[in-house]
């Protein structure tokens, strides 16, 4: 492996380690009760070093879901290479996530996952910061859809609808799980809601539901 590759791996390990320390402290004591200086001390790095990796305190938490930021765009790019329509691929990906109990779909009741999402959705500054995450997800997806739609605005409008559907589906499922419902009782409704929601998207955006071979 090249020196550049080794540096990047080390950098990613640092991101992960510091974020995990921060989230542990936030879960133990509350987000507002823990200072950035305390996180830096617990992670055994200086405060300036921490800010080089995480520009804001909120980023320490959101790093845990950072890999999902460009997920929809990656799904569309992979689907195009296989000749699969964007919405067909996105529907399948979301349903696969439900089947795997991926926390990002809301269908997961592991105590650590529940505590993390309680922290995320229960902290106003984190909720506000989450909007930026969603905007970047929309922008990446719009770029991935640009070749499928006539204008950049059309791509942005479509991306906004798709990201909103994924978010609302996950939040609805998460609310039920957080309220104490068993996964077995929520799963069927979550799958049915996803099928219905993506069906609505395919009706409203038929050009994203057709494969290139079918056009």
XYZ file of C-alpha atoms in Angstrom:
215
model
C 0.000 0.000 0.000
C 1.262 3.513 -0.844
C 2.245 6.069 1.772
C -0.815 8.104 0.756
C -3.050 5.099 1.360
C -1.510 4.465 4.756
C -1.976 8.103 5.772
C -5.620 7.982 4.738
C -6.221 4.807 6.727
C -4.609 6.397 9.774
C -6.727 9.507 9.283
C -9.928 7.476 9.077
C -8.998 5.537 12.214
C -8.512 8.843 14.022
C -11.927 10.082 12.860
C -13.593 6.893 14.055
C -11.773 6.715 17.390
C -12.437 10.332 18.367
C -16.082 10.155 17.294
C -16.613 6.989 19.321
C -15.080 8.580 22.429
C -17.278 11.660 21.994
C -20.490 9.708 21.482
C -19.755 7.583 24.554
C -19.363 10.715 26.664
C -22.468 12.338 25.186
C -24.543 9.216 25.881
C -23.270 9.040 29.447
C -23.701 12.705 30.387
C -25.702 14.454 27.662
C -24.551 16.408 24.631
C -24.671 19.855 26.231
C -22.970 18.696 29.438
C -19.759 17.608 27.707
C -17.308 20.186 26.365
C -15.097 19.814 23.315
C -12.083 20.154 25.613
C -13.294 17.150 27.604
C -13.692 15.110 24.434
C -10.170 16.044 23.338
C -8.749 15.080 26.709
C -10.566 11.739 26.713
C -9.348 11.042 23.164
C -5.804 12.062 24.188
C -5.435 14.726 21.514
C -5.238 18.513 21.661
C -8.292 20.682 21.159
C -6.826 22.267 17.968
C -6.188 18.772 16.578
C -9.767 17.768 17.314
C -11.061 20.810 15.442
C -8.925 19.909 12.433
C -10.886 16.679 12.184
C -14.278 17.944 13.379
C -15.069 21.614 12.680
C -18.055 21.585 15.065
C -19.065 19.669 18.159
C -22.076 18.300 16.270
C -19.793 16.739 13.655
C -18.438 14.422 16.348
C -21.853 12.741 16.418
C -22.800 12.988 12.757
C -19.568 11.248 11.745
C -21.282 8.037 12.880
C -23.670 8.297 9.917
C -21.330 10.085 7.507
C -20.945 7.012 5.296
C -24.646 7.236 4.458
C -24.432 10.816 3.174
C -23.736 9.818 -0.429
C -25.410 6.423 -0.209
C -28.356 7.118 -2.523
C -26.029 8.581 -5.151
C -23.779 5.520 -4.952
C -26.756 3.201 -5.347
C -27.842 5.040 -8.501
C -24.321 5.011 -9.956
C -24.004 1.280 -9.347
C -27.442 0.607 -10.786
C -26.646 2.521 -13.969
C -23.617 0.322 -14.553
C -25.905 -2.715 -14.304
C -28.686 -1.247 -16.462
C -31.097 -0.987 -13.530
C -33.457 1.990 -13.202
C -32.597 4.415 -10.359
C -35.862 4.064 -8.459
C -35.889 0.296 -8.866
C -32.404 0.160 -7.334
C -33.239 2.604 -4.532
C -36.379 0.680 -3.626
C -34.452 -2.584 -3.522
C -31.676 -1.009 -1.457
C -34.107 0.340 1.143
C -35.963 -2.976 1.396
C -32.648 -4.806 1.748
C -31.791 -2.397 4.564
C -35.036 -3.253 6.351
C -34.334 -6.953 5.941
C -30.874 -6.476 7.440
C -32.216 -4.224 10.234
C -29.848 -1.471 9.138
C -30.140 1.292 11.765
C -30.455 3.931 9.040
C -33.891 2.486 8.128
C -35.139 2.908 11.693
C -35.743 -0.827 12.119
C -33.241 -1.652 14.836
C -33.764 -1.967 18.577
C -30.197 -2.569 19.773
C -29.758 -0.530 22.982
C -26.723 1.364 21.653
C -28.521 2.218 18.410
C -31.593 3.394 20.290
C -29.465 5.529 22.593
C -27.604 7.051 19.634
C -30.782 8.040 17.804
C -32.334 9.357 21.007
C -29.252 11.567 21.291
C -29.429 12.609 17.632
C -33.135 13.418 17.465
C -33.335 14.713 21.026
C -30.656 17.403 20.671
C -31.830 20.536 18.802
C -28.358 21.512 17.568
C -27.815 18.028 16.146
C -31.190 18.099 14.400
C -30.285 21.476 12.888
C -26.899 20.176 11.747
C -28.617 17.130 10.258
C -30.294 19.390 7.678
C -26.886 20.088 6.148
C -26.262 16.356 5.909
C -29.576 15.927 4.069
C -28.814 18.816 1.726
C -25.492 17.251 0.772
C -27.231 13.913 0.211
C -29.719 15.622 -2.088
C -26.971 17.413 -4.014
C -25.024 14.183 -4.559
C -28.144 12.336 -5.682
C -29.173 15.170 -8.010
C -25.783 14.965 -9.681
C -26.173 11.190 -10.067
C -29.617 11.677 -11.658
C -28.565 14.497 -13.993
C -28.323 12.248 -17.072
C -31.809 10.806 -16.475
C -33.720 14.100 -16.381
C -33.984 17.055 -18.765
C -32.735 19.844 -16.494
C -30.662 20.340 -13.364
C -33.755 21.653 -11.588
C -35.655 18.471 -12.443
C -32.801 16.438 -10.977
C -32.805 18.525 -7.796
C -36.574 18.217 -7.412
C -36.437 14.457 -7.899
C -33.529 14.073 -5.478
C -35.355 16.116 -2.848
C -38.411 13.875 -3.092
C -36.371 10.670 -2.889
C -34.284 11.778 0.100
C -37.434 12.989 1.873
C -39.155 9.637 1.333
C -36.181 7.725 2.736
C -35.994 10.069 5.738
C -39.720 9.980 6.515
C -39.916 6.206 6.217
C -36.976 5.786 8.606
C -38.289 8.337 11.095
C -41.764 6.789 11.156
C -40.321 3.340 11.815
C -37.902 4.707 14.396
C -40.663 6.454 16.345
C -42.520 3.163 16.713
C -39.410 1.270 17.773
C -38.438 4.034 20.215
C -41.950 3.881 21.692
C -41.310 0.245 22.607
C -43.018 -1.676 19.793
C -41.397 -4.985 18.909
C -39.532 -5.230 15.618
C -41.753 -8.165 14.647
C -44.794 -5.902 14.940
C -43.228 -3.009 13.046
C -41.419 -4.860 10.265
C -44.400 -5.701 8.065
C -45.775 -2.166 8.204
C -42.343 -0.723 7.440
C -41.959 -2.916 4.348
C -45.492 -2.107 3.157
C -44.924 1.618 3.680
C -41.658 1.481 1.721
C -43.300 -0.363 -1.160
C -46.131 2.161 -1.220
C -43.853 5.190 -0.986
C -41.505 4.048 -3.735
C -44.533 3.144 -5.853
C -45.690 6.748 -5.518
C -42.250 7.972 -6.540
C -42.236 5.709 -9.588
C -45.672 6.994 -10.607
C -44.581 10.617 -10.311
C -41.105 10.075 -11.785
C -41.634 7.395 -14.444
C -38.414 8.281 -16.274
C -36.472 7.106 -13.203
C -38.328 3.802 -13.087
C -37.443 2.681 -16.611
C -34.268 0.888 -17.572
C -32.375 2.135 -20.607
C -33.294 -1.072 -22.435
C -36.988 -0.418 -21.940
C -36.936 3.120 -23.305
